[in-house]
Coordinates of C-alpha atoms and ligand atoms in Angstrom, one line a residue:
M11 CA 37.2 24.2 -47.0
L12 CA 34.6 22.9 -44.6
K13 CA 32.1 25.5 -45.7
N14 CA 32.6 24.5 -49.3
E15 CA 31.9 20.9 -48.5
W16 CA 28.7 21.8 -46.7
C17 CA 27.7 23.9 -49.7
K18 CA 27.9 21.0 -52.0
W19 CA 25.1 19.1 -50.1
P20 CA 21.8 19.2 -51.9
L21 CA 19.0 21.1 -50.1
R22 CA 17.0 17.8 -49.7
A23 CA 19.9 16.3 -47.6
Y24 CA 19.7 19.3 -45.2
L25 CA 15.9 19.0 -44.8
G26 CA 16.3 15.2 -44.3
L27 CA 19.0 15.8 -41.6
I28 CA 16.9 18.5 -39.8
V29 CA 13.7 16.2 -39.8
C30 CA 15.9 13.4 -38.5
L31 CA 17.4 15.5 -35.6
L32 CA 13.9 16.7 -34.7
I33 CA 12.6 13.2 -34.6
C34 CA 15.4 11.8 -32.6
G35 CA 15.5 14.7 -30.3
T36 CA 11.8 14.5 -29.6
A37 CA 11.9 10.7 -29.2
R38 CA 14.8 11.0 -26.8
Q39 CA 13.0 13.6 -24.8
V40 CA 9.9 11.5 -24.6
D41 CA 11.9 8.4 -23.6
A42 CA 13.7 10.4 -20.8
G43 CA 10.5 12.0 -19.7
S44 CA 8.7 8.7 -19.2
Q45 CA 11.7 7.3 -17.5
E46 CA 11.8 10.2 -15.2
A47 CA 8.2 10.1 -14.5
S48 CA 7.9 6.3 -13.8
K49 CA 11.4 5.6 -12.6
D50 CA 10.8 1.9 -13.4
Y51 CA 14.3 1.0 -12.6
L52 CA 13.8 1.9 -8.9
K53 CA 11.5 -1.0 -8.3
A54 CA 11.3 -4.6 -9.4
G55 CA 8.0 -5.8 -11.0
E56 CA 5.3 -7.0 -8.6
R57 CA 5.3 -10.5 -9.9
D58 CA 9.0 -10.9 -9.5
V59 CA 8.9 -9.7 -5.9
Q60 CA 6.1 -12.1 -5.1
K61 CA 8.0 -15.0 -6.6
W62 CA 11.0 -14.0 -4.5
R63 CA 8.8 -13.8 -1.3
D64 CA 7.3 -17.2 -2.0
M65 CA 10.7 -18.9 -1.8
K66 CA 11.1 -17.9 1.9
F67 CA 14.5 -19.4 2.7
G68 CA 17.9 -18.9 1.2
L69 CA 21.6 -19.5 1.8
F70 CA 23.9 -16.6 2.4
I71 CA 27.6 -17.3 2.0
H72 CA 30.3 -15.2 3.2
W73 CA 33.8 -16.3 1.9
G74 CA 37.1 -15.0 0.8
P75 CA 40.8 -15.3 1.5
V76 CA 40.2 -14.0 5.0
S77 CA 38.9 -17.5 5.9
L78 CA 42.7 -18.4 6.1
K79 CA 42.7 -16.3 9.3
G80 CA 39.3 -17.3 10.8
T81 CA 38.5 -13.6 11.4
E82 CA 35.6 -11.6 10.3
I83 CA 35.4 -10.7 6.7
G84 CA 36.2 -7.1 5.8
W85 CA 36.0 -6.0 9.5
S86 CA 39.2 -7.6 10.5
R87 CA 41.3 -5.8 7.9
G88 CA 43.5 -3.2 9.6
G89 CA 44.2 0.3 8.1
E90 CA 41.8 3.1 7.9
R91 CA 38.1 2.7 6.9
R92 CA 37.8 6.0 5.1
G93 CA 34.7 7.7 6.3
R94 CA 34.2 5.4 9.3
T95 CA 36.1 5.0 12.6
G96 CA 37.7 1.9 13.9
T97 CA 40.1 -0.6 12.4
G98 CA 40.7 -4.4 12.3
Q99 CA 43.2 -6.7 14.0
I100 CA 45.0 -7.8 10.9
P101 CA 47.5 -5.2 9.5
A102 CA 46.2 -4.1 6.0
E103 CA 49.5 -5.3 4.3
E104 CA 49.0 -8.8 5.7
Y105 CA 45.2 -8.8 5.0
D106 CA 45.6 -7.6 1.4
N107 CA 48.1 -10.3 0.7
L108 CA 46.2 -13.3 2.0
Y109 CA 44.9 -14.0 -1.4
K110 CA 48.4 -15.1 -2.6
Q111 CA 48.0 -18.1 -0.3
F112 CA 44.4 -18.7 -0.9
N113 CA 44.0 -22.1 -2.6
P114 CA 40.7 -23.7 -1.6
V115 CA 41.2 -26.9 -3.6
K116 CA 38.2 -28.6 -2.1
F117 CA 35.7 -25.9 -3.3
D118 CA 33.0 -27.6 -5.2
A119 CA 30.2 -25.3 -6.3
E120 CA 27.9 -28.1 -7.0
Q121 CA 28.3 -29.4 -3.5
W122 CA 27.4 -26.0 -2.0
V123 CA 24.4 -25.8 -4.1
Q124 CA 23.3 -29.2 -3.1
I125 CA 23.8 -28.4 0.6
A126 CA 21.5 -25.4 0.0
K127 CA 18.9 -27.6 -1.8
D128 CA 19.0 -30.2 0.9
A129 CA 18.4 -27.5 3.5
G130 CA 15.1 -26.6 1.7
M131 CA 16.6 -23.4 0.5
K132 CA 15.3 -21.9 -2.8
Y133 CA 18.1 -19.4 -3.3
L134 CA 21.6 -18.5 -2.7
V135 CA 23.5 -15.2 -2.2
F136 CA 27.3 -15.2 -2.4
T137 CA 29.7 -12.4 -1.5
S138 CA 31.2 -11.2 -4.8
K139 CA 33.1 -8.5 -3.0
H140 CA 33.0 -7.6 0.7
H141 CA 34.2 -4.3 2.3
D142 CA 37.8 -5.6 2.0
G143 CA 37.5 -5.0 -1.8
F144 CA 38.5 -8.5 -2.9
S145 CA 36.8 -9.7 -6.1
M146 CA 35.7 -13.3 -6.0
F147 CA 35.3 -13.1 -9.7
Y148 CA 37.3 -12.3 -12.8
S149 CA 37.3 -8.7 -13.3
K150 CA 39.0 -6.6 -15.9
L151 CA 38.9 -3.7 -13.5
T152 CA 41.2 -4.8 -10.8
D153 CA 44.2 -7.2 -10.2
Y154 CA 42.9 -7.9 -6.6
K155 CA 40.8 -10.8 -7.5
I156 CA 40.4 -14.6 -7.1
T157 CA 41.7 -15.4 -10.6
N158 CA 45.1 -14.0 -9.5
S159 CA 45.2 -16.3 -6.5
P160 CA 46.9 -19.8 -6.6
F161 CA 43.5 -21.1 -7.0
K162 CA 42.9 -19.1 -10.2
R163 CA 39.3 -20.3 -10.7
D164 CA 36.4 -17.8 -11.1
V165 CA 34.3 -18.9 -7.9
V166 CA 31.3 -16.6 -9.0
K167 CA 31.2 -18.3 -12.4
E168 CA 31.4 -21.8 -11.0
L169 CA 28.5 -21.0 -8.5
A170 CA 26.5 -19.4 -11.1
D171 CA 26.7 -22.4 -13.3
A172 CA 25.9 -24.8 -10.5
C173 CA 22.8 -22.7 -9.6
H174 CA 21.6 -22.6 -13.1
K175 CA 22.1 -26.3 -13.5
A176 CA 20.3 -27.2 -10.3
G177 CA 17.6 -24.6 -10.7
L178 CA 18.5 -22.7 -7.5
K179 CA 17.9 -18.9 -7.7
L180 CA 21.1 -16.9 -7.6
G181 CA 22.1 -13.6 -5.9
F182 CA 25.3 -11.7 -5.4
Y183 CA 26.2 -9.7 -2.2
Y184 CA 28.2 -6.7 -3.4
S185 CA 29.7 -4.1 -1.0
P186 CA 29.8 -0.6 -2.4
V187 CA 32.0 0.1 0.7
D188 CA 35.6 -0.6 -0.3
W189 CA 38.5 0.0 2.0
Y190 CA 41.0 -1.2 -0.5
H191 CA 40.4 0.8 -3.6
P192 CA 42.8 3.7 -3.9
D193 CA 40.0 6.2 -5.0
Y194 CA 37.3 5.2 -2.5
R195 CA 36.1 8.3 -0.5
T196 CA 39.1 10.4 -1.8
Q197 CA 38.8 13.4 -4.1
N198 CA 38.8 10.9 -6.9
H199 CA 35.7 9.1 -5.6
A200 CA 34.1 9.7 -9.1
R201 CA 36.6 7.2 -10.4
Y202 CA 35.6 4.6 -7.7
I203 CA 32.0 5.1 -8.8
E204 CA 33.1 4.2 -12.3
F205 CA 34.8 1.2 -11.1
L206 CA 31.8 0.1 -9.0
H207 CA 29.4 0.6 -11.8
G208 CA 31.9 -1.3 -14.1
Q209 CA 32.1 -4.2 -11.7
L210 CA 28.3 -4.5 -11.5
R211 CA 28.2 -4.4 -15.2
E212 CA 30.6 -7.4 -15.3
I213 CA 28.7 -9.3 -12.8
C214 CA 25.4 -8.7 -14.5
S215 CA 26.8 -9.5 -18.1
N216 CA 29.0 -12.5 -17.5
Y217 CA 27.2 -15.1 -15.5
G218 CA 23.9 -15.6 -17.0
K219 CA 20.6 -14.9 -15.1
I220 CA 20.9 -13.3 -11.7
D221 CA 17.9 -13.0 -9.4
I222 CA 19.2 -10.9 -6.6
I223 CA 21.6 -8.2 -6.1
W224 CA 22.4 -7.6 -2.3
F225 CA 24.2 -4.3 -1.6
D226 CA 25.8 -3.6 1.7
G227 CA 26.5 0.3 1.7
L228 CA 26.8 0.8 5.5
G229 CA 24.4 3.8 5.4
G230 CA 26.1 5.4 2.2
T231 CA 23.6 7.6 0.3
A232 CA 22.4 7.2 -3.3
E233 CA 24.8 10.0 -4.3
D234 CA 27.7 8.1 -2.8
W235 CA 27.2 5.4 -5.4
D236 CA 25.2 7.2 -8.0
S237 CA 22.7 4.5 -7.2
E238 CA 20.0 5.7 -9.6
N239 CA 22.2 5.0 -12.5
L240 CA 23.5 1.9 -10.9
F241 CA 20.0 0.5 -10.6
K242 CA 19.4 1.4 -14.3
I243 CA 22.5 -0.6 -15.4
I244 CA 21.5 -3.5 -13.3
R245 CA 17.9 -3.7 -14.3
Q246 CA 18.7 -3.3 -18.0
L247 CA 21.1 -6.2 -17.9
Q248 CA 19.0 -8.4 -15.5
P249 CA 15.4 -7.7 -15.9
G250 CA 13.4 -9.4 -13.0
V251 CA 16.2 -8.8 -10.5
I252 CA 15.4 -8.1 -6.9
I253 CA 17.7 -5.4 -5.2
N254 CA 17.8 -4.8 -1.5
N255 CA 17.7 -1.4 0.4
R256 CA 21.4 -0.9 1.2
A257 CA 22.6 1.3 -1.6
G258 CA 20.9 4.6 -0.4
L259 CA 17.7 3.7 -2.2
P260 CA 14.7 1.8 -0.8
G261 CA 15.1 -0.8 -3.4
D262 CA 12.7 -3.8 -3.2
H263 CA 13.0 -5.0 0.4
D264 CA 14.3 -4.3 3.9
T265 CA 17.1 -6.2 5.5
P266 CA 17.1 -6.7 9.2
E267 CA 20.5 -8.1 10.2
Q268 CA 21.2 -10.7 12.9
R269 CA 17.6 -10.3 14.3
I270 CA 14.1 -11.4 13.6
G271 CA 12.4 -8.5 11.7
R272 CA 9.2 -7.0 13.1
F273 CA 5.9 -8.1 11.8
Q274 CA 5.6 -6.1 8.5
N275 CA 3.2 -7.0 5.6
D276 CA 3.1 -3.9 3.6
R277 CA 6.7 -4.1 2.4
P278 CA 8.9 -7.1 1.8
W279 CA 11.8 -7.8 4.0
E280 CA 14.4 -10.5 4.7
T281 CA 16.2 -11.3 7.9
C282 CA 19.9 -12.2 7.3
M283 CA 21.5 -14.1 10.2
T284 CA 24.6 -16.2 10.8
I285 CA 24.4 -19.9 11.6
C286 CA 27.3 -19.4 14.1
R287 CA 28.2 -16.0 15.4
Q288 CA 30.6 -14.9 12.7
W289 CA 29.8 -14.1 9.0
A290 CA 33.1 -15.6 7.8
W291 CA 34.3 -18.9 9.0
K292 CA 35.8 -19.1 12.6
P293 CA 37.1 -22.3 14.0
N294 CA 34.9 -23.5 16.9
D295 CA 32.3 -20.7 16.6
Q296 CA 29.3 -21.3 18.5
L297 CA 26.7 -23.0 16.4
K298 CA 22.9 -22.3 16.7
S299 CA 20.7 -25.3 17.9
L300 CA 18.1 -26.8 15.6
K301 CA 15.4 -25.5 17.9
Q302 CA 16.8 -21.9 17.6
C303 CA 17.1 -22.4 13.8
I304 CA 13.6 -23.6 13.3
D305 CA 12.3 -20.8 15.9
T306 CA 14.0 -18.1 13.7
L307 CA 12.6 -19.4 10.4
V308 CA 9.1 -19.8 11.7
K309 CA 9.1 -16.3 13.4
V310 CA 10.6 -14.7 10.4
V311 CA 8.1 -16.2 8.0
G312 CA 5.3 -15.6 10.5
G313 CA 6.3 -12.0 10.5
D314 CA 5.9 -12.1 6.6
G315 CA 9.6 -12.0 5.9
N316 CA 12.1 -14.2 4.1
F317 CA 15.1 -15.8 5.8
L318 CA 18.7 -15.6 4.5
F319 CA 20.8 -18.0 6.6
N320 CA 24.6 -17.6 6.4
V321 CA 27.4 -20.0 6.5
G322 CA 31.1 -19.2 6.1
P323 CA 33.0 -21.9 4.4
M324 CA 36.4 -22.9 5.4
P325 CA 39.8 -22.1 3.8
T326 CA 39.7 -25.6 2.2
G327 CA 36.6 -24.5 0.3
E328 CA 34.3 -26.9 2.3
I329 CA 31.4 -26.0 4.5
E330 CA 31.9 -27.2 8.1
P331 CA 30.3 -30.6 8.5
R332 CA 28.5 -29.7 11.7
Q333 CA 27.0 -26.7 9.8
V334 CA 26.0 -29.0 6.9
T335 CA 24.3 -31.4 9.5
R336 CA 22.3 -28.5 11.0
L337 CA 21.2 -27.4 7.6
K338 CA 20.2 -30.9 6.7
E339 CA 18.1 -31.1 9.7
M340 CA 16.3 -28.0 8.7
G341 CA 15.8 -29.5 5.3
A342 CA 14.4 -32.7 6.8
W343 CA 11.9 -30.6 8.8
L344 CA 10.9 -28.5 5.8
K345 CA 10.3 -31.6 3.8
K346 CA 7.8 -32.7 6.1
Y347 CA 6.1 -29.4 7.0
G348 CA 7.2 -27.1 4.1
Q349 CA 3.6 -26.5 3.1
S350 CA 3.3 -24.3 6.2
I351 CA 6.2 -22.2 5.1
Y352 CA 6.7 -21.9 1.3
D353 CA 4.2 -19.8 -0.6
T354 CA 2.6 -18.5 2.5
R355 CA 2.3 -15.0 4.1
G356 CA 2.8 -14.2 7.7
G357 CA 0.0 -13.7 10.1
P358 CA -2.8 -13.1 11.0
F359 CA -1.5 -13.8 14.6
K360 CA 1.8 -11.9 15.1
P361 CA 4.8 -13.8 16.3
G362 CA 5.5 -14.0 20.1
I363 CA 6.9 -16.3 22.7
W364 CA 4.1 -18.6 21.9
G365 CA 5.0 -19.1 18.3
A366 CA 3.9 -17.6 15.0
S367 CA 1.3 -18.1 12.2
T368 CA 1.3 -18.3 8.4
H369 CA -1.5 -18.4 5.9
K370 CA -2.3 -19.5 2.3
G371 CA -5.8 -19.2 0.8
N372 CA -8.3 -20.3 3.5
I373 CA -5.8 -22.0 5.6
I374 CA -4.0 -20.7 8.6
Y375 CA -1.0 -22.7 10.0
I376 CA -0.7 -22.0 13.9
Q377 CA 2.9 -22.7 14.7
I378 CA 3.3 -23.3 18.4
L379 CA 6.9 -22.9 19.5
N380 CA 6.6 -22.7 23.2
W381 CA 3.9 -24.2 25.4
S382 CA 3.0 -22.4 28.6
G383 CA 0.1 -24.5 29.7
E384 CA -2.4 -26.9 28.4
Q385 CA -4.0 -24.5 26.1
L386 CA -3.1 -21.7 23.7
T387 CA -5.6 -18.9 23.6
L388 CA -5.7 -16.7 20.4
P389 CA -7.7 -13.6 19.8
P390 CA -11.0 -14.0 17.8
I391 CA -11.1 -13.8 14.0
P392 CA -14.0 -12.6 11.8
K393 CA -14.1 -15.9 9.9
K394 CA -15.5 -19.2 10.6
I395 CA -13.2 -22.2 11.3
I396 CA -14.7 -25.2 9.4
A397 CA -12.0 -27.8 9.9
S398 CA -8.7 -28.3 11.8
S399 CA -5.9 -30.9 12.1
V400 CA -2.5 -31.2 13.4
L401 CA 0.1 -31.2 10.7
T402 CA 2.8 -32.5 12.9
G403 CA 0.7 -35.6 13.9
G404 CA -2.0 -36.4 16.6
T405 CA -5.1 -34.6 17.4
A406 CA -6.0 -31.2 18.9
T407 CA -9.2 -29.5 20.2
V408 CA -9.8 -26.2 18.5
R409 CA -12.8 -24.2 20.1
Q410 CA -13.9 -21.0 18.4
T411 CA -16.0 -18.6 20.4
E412 CA -16.7 -14.9 20.1
E413 CA -14.0 -14.1 22.5
A414 CA -11.3 -16.3 21.5
I415 CA -9.8 -19.3 19.7
E416 CA -8.6 -22.0 22.3
I417 CA -6.3 -24.7 21.2
S418 CA -5.4 -27.6 23.3
V419 CA -3.1 -30.4 22.3
P420 CA -2.5 -33.5 24.4
E421 CA 1.1 -33.6 25.8
A422 CA 2.0 -36.6 23.6
Y423 CA 1.4 -34.5 20.4
R424 CA 3.3 -31.3 21.6
Q425 CA 6.4 -31.1 19.5
E426 CA 9.6 -29.8 21.0
L427 CA 10.4 -28.0 17.7
D428 CA 7.1 -26.7 16.5
T429 CA 3.5 -28.1 16.8
I430 CA 1.6 -27.1 13.7
I431 CA -2.1 -26.8 13.7
K432 CA -3.8 -26.4 10.4
I433 CA -7.1 -24.6 10.5
E434 CA -9.4 -24.1 7.5
L435 CA -11.7 -21.1 7.3
D436 CA -14.8 -20.1 5.4
G437 CA -12.9 -17.5 3.5
P438 CA -9.5 -16.1 2.8
A439 CA -7.2 -15.6 5.8
S440 CA -5.5 -12.6 4.1
E441 CA -8.8 -10.7 4.9
I442 CA -8.1 -10.9 8.6
A443 CA -6.1 -7.8 9.9
P444 CA -3.0 -8.9 11.9
L445 CA -3.7 -9.6 15.6
S446 CA -1.4 -9.7 18.6
V447 CA -1.6 -12.6 20.9
T448 CA -1.9 -11.9 24.5
S449 CA 1.4 -13.2 26.1
S450 CA 1.2 -15.8 28.7
S451 CA 4.2 -14.1 30.4
L452 CA 3.4 -12.4 33.7
T453 CA 5.7 -9.7 32.8
Y454 CA 3.9 -8.8 29.5
H455 CA 3.4 -4.9 29.3
K456 CA 4.0 -4.5 33.1
K457 CA 5.6 -1.5 34.6
V458 CA 9.4 -1.9 34.2
R459 CA 12.5 0.1 35.0
A460 CA 16.2 -0.4 34.3
S461 CA 19.4 1.1 35.9
N462 CA 20.7 1.9 32.4
V463 CA 19.4 2.4 28.9
Y464 CA 21.5 2.5 25.7
Q465 CA 22.0 6.3 25.1
N466 CA 18.8 6.9 27.0
N467 CA 17.0 6.0 23.7
P468 CA 13.4 4.9 24.3
Q469 CA 13.7 2.6 21.3
H470 CA 15.8 0.5 23.5
G471 CA 13.9 1.1 26.8
P472 CA 13.3 -1.6 29.3
D473 CA 9.6 -2.1 28.1
K474 CA 11.1 -3.7 25.1
A475 CA 12.1 -6.7 27.2
V476 CA 8.6 -7.2 28.3
D477 CA 6.6 -6.6 25.0
D478 CA 6.9 -10.2 23.8
D479 CA 7.9 -8.9 20.4
P480 CA 10.9 -10.8 19.1
A481 CA 12.0 -7.9 17.1
T482 CA 12.6 -5.4 20.0
R483 CA 15.1 -5.4 22.8
W484 CA 16.3 -3.5 25.9
A485 CA 19.9 -2.4 25.4
T486 CA 22.5 -0.9 27.7
D487 CA 25.5 1.4 27.1
Y488 CA 28.8 0.1 25.9
G489 CA 31.1 -0.8 28.7
I490 CA 28.3 -1.5 31.3
K491 CA 29.1 -4.6 33.4
Q492 CA 26.4 -4.4 36.1
V493 CA 22.9 -3.4 35.5
W494 CA 19.3 -4.4 36.6
L495 CA 15.9 -4.6 35.1
E496 CA 13.0 -4.3 37.6
V497 CA 9.4 -5.3 36.8
D498 CA 6.3 -4.5 38.9
L499 CA 3.7 -7.1 38.2
G500 CA 0.9 -4.9 39.7
K501 CA -0.1 -7.3 42.4
A502 CA 1.5 -10.4 43.9
M503 CA 1.6 -13.2 41.3
T504 CA 2.9 -16.8 41.4
F505 CA 5.5 -18.0 38.9
N506 CA 7.9 -21.0 38.6
R507 CA 9.6 -20.5 35.3
V508 CA 11.7 -17.8 33.6
R509 CA 12.6 -17.4 30.0
I510 CA 15.3 -14.9 29.0
S511 CA 16.5 -14.1 25.4
E512 CA 19.8 -12.2 25.2
A513 CA 21.6 -10.7 22.2
Y514 CA 25.4 -11.1 21.8
D515 CA 25.8 -13.5 24.7
R516 CA 27.5 -11.0 26.8
V517 CA 26.2 -11.8 30.4
Q518 CA 28.6 -13.7 32.6
E519 CA 26.7 -13.8 35.9
F520 CA 23.2 -12.8 37.0
E521 CA 20.6 -13.5 39.7
L522 CA 16.7 -13.2 39.8
Q523 CA 15.5 -11.5 42.8
Y524 CA 12.0 -10.7 44.3
N525 CA 11.3 -8.0 46.8
D526 CA 9.5 -9.3 50.0
S527 CA 8.7 -5.6 50.8
T528 CA 11.8 -5.3 53.1
Q529 CA 14.7 -6.4 50.8
W530 CA 15.7 -8.2 47.5
K531 CA 15.9 -11.9 47.9
T532 CA 17.7 -14.1 45.3
F533 CA 15.7 -17.1 44.1
V534 CA 17.8 -18.0 41.0
T535 CA 21.5 -17.5 40.2
G536 CA 23.3 -18.2 37.0
T537 CA 26.2 -17.5 34.7
K538 CA 25.5 -17.2 31.0
I539 CA 22.1 -16.4 29.6
G540 CA 22.4 -16.6 25.8
S541 CA 19.6 -16.4 23.2
D542 CA 17.4 -19.1 24.7
Y543 CA 17.6 -19.3 28.5
S544 CA 14.8 -21.2 30.3
R545 CA 14.7 -22.4 33.9
R546 CA 12.1 -23.8 36.4
F547 CA 12.2 -23.2 40.2
E548 CA 10.1 -23.6 43.3
P549 CA 7.1 -21.4 42.9
V550 CA 7.7 -17.7 43.9
T551 CA 4.8 -15.3 44.9
A552 CA 5.8 -11.6 44.6
Q553 CA 4.9 -8.3 43.0
Q554 CA 8.4 -7.0 42.3
V555 CA 10.9 -8.9 40.5
R556 CA 14.4 -8.1 39.3
L557 CA 16.9 -9.4 36.7
N558 CA 20.1 -8.4 38.3
I559 CA 23.2 -8.6 36.1
L560 CA 26.3 -8.9 38.1
D561 CA 29.0 -9.3 35.3
S562 CA 28.9 -8.9 31.6
T563 CA 31.7 -8.6 28.9
D564 CA 29.9 -5.4 27.6
G565 CA 26.5 -3.6 27.9
P566 CA 24.0 -6.4 28.1
T567 CA 21.0 -6.5 25.6
I568 CA 17.8 -8.4 26.5
W569 CA 15.2 -9.3 23.8
E570 CA 12.7 -10.8 26.3
F571 CA 12.4 -11.3 30.1
Q572 CA 9.5 -13.5 30.8
L573 CA 8.0 -15.1 34.0
L574 CA 5.5 -17.9 33.6
P575 CA 2.8 -19.1 36.0
P576 CA 2.8 -22.8 37.1
K577 CA 1.1 -24.9 34.4
K578 CA -2.5 -25.7 35.4
Ligands
LIG61 O1 28.2 -8.9 5.4 C1 27.8 -8.9 6.7 C2 28.5 -8.0 7.6 O2 29.9 -8.1 7.4 C3 27.9 -6.7 7.2 N1 26.6 -6.9 6.8 C4 26.4 -8.4 6.8 C5 25.5 -8.9 5.8 C6 28.0 -5.6 8.2 N2 28.2 -4.4 7.8 N3 28.1 -3.7 9.0 N4 27.7 -4.5 9.9 C7 27.6 -5.7 9.5 C8 27.5 -4.0 11.3 C9 28.8 -3.6 11.9 C10 29.2 -4.2 13.1 C11 30.4 -3.9 13.7 FE1 31.6 -5.3 14.2 C12 30.5 -3.9 15.0 C13 31.5 -3.6 13.1 C14 32.5 -3.5 14.1 C15 31.9 -3.6 15.4 C16 30.9 -7.1 13.8 C17 31.3 -7.1 15.2 C18 31.9 -6.9 13.0 C19 33.0 -6.7 13.8 C20 32.7 -6.8 15.1

């Protein structure tokens, strides 16, 4: 029967069909070939990346039903974490049912967007789904979603609309890790990948223009998420989108978390950091000072990165007023001095205790965050300074010699937050290779030992506490409560100030000691250190100095341990 039917076709039709198949086949091959060869979908276009870099400052928002508990999003969920050890403090059955009570009636997307804008932020990234698997958007692929909560509203949609209306660029965080989905990292993981791709298709189809997709795959590989195809889907639906490096592929940018990234101007990066200590809302969580906020922004941008600063809104749907106030303060500062941040690039002077620098065209902005004397001495540059002024007000003396650039600012014009000197060169600042600034700290690059180093890993060695690099730290093993760091200054030196920067706020009691060649003598005692400890004392002259940590909630970690000479 079939054969007969075929036979009835005229010869011309056969030929037509064959030609057609040939053309299509060839076309498809060429297409696939060029895609294979160029793999365009792996990277965003250069112009889109530059536009994203110019924005510098964005708002990260971590929110979900877990805010009812005040515990960490995702991580506080009990139950197993398939493929990962550890568990959270809220039983999975309880955590997974929180959404049934989630009714944040005071949620107002336009208000959140206004808060971001008032902070001087140019983009917003929102958790569409965290590791806990809860979808903050309407999805056809799951029932575990915001539209099935008493609140019913699609939060992602309202945020997207508000961003579009206000001209704020928009991104979505999405966790490929999912401790809720029944197929995740089981023998049916292929079905999970289908779900994951389907959800990204929904996000990229249903909410208009999206500028950023922010994955958080906890070290999963490109195979774990079939990321090449995932990227293809996303870039087809959202041309111009920027994708980060956390789906097993390099993507468009690196993402140092809860730390200032190291100076890097050959690949884009973005520091993400919390305004308090937790990603999701926690009552009475410790809020960063304005000084810390500005310091971080300036050092990140000065290291050539972007800064994605996180808030965790409350279960009511509001962002905590004290956090809003802090963001407003940053916005007020940026309104005055934003020309030294937006549209700039980091360097040429690398960030350190002294501050950081940014540049644009023939202009360099010297951002002095900490004064250690009358004068700041920067290394020489192969360009001529033709003009200088103080952006933050007042006057300064800028002296350029073959050996150095010396900047002095009268005390009255030294700002507590940041003193910005604008210098104009006779050519583009981008032509100057990045330069390290010799630290004014007496411990800088001195011989140092410690009684413990995290996993004996040299990447966390004690030298990292005396390198004046805000991106590296000395770390110690979990469970360590007492530990010391000893610096040999090379010869007896006089100092009367100490600055210590600690990660995770673990130290509970410490002392500073010097060795008078017979024994250790204590000259400072303290309890907590925290991220920004500074103290003056009667001048001490010694060659050997020790930070002796007497009690700590866990293995202490020190970004910097610096001793400063008396101001001349
Ligand atoms: O979404 C935010 C975090 O939830 C997520 N990435 C940012 C953007 C993140 N994934 N992994 N990590 C953070 C690092 C894991 C840290 C942990 Fe812990 C240490 C998990 C368990 C111990 C932090 C501290 C979370 C719970 C306690």
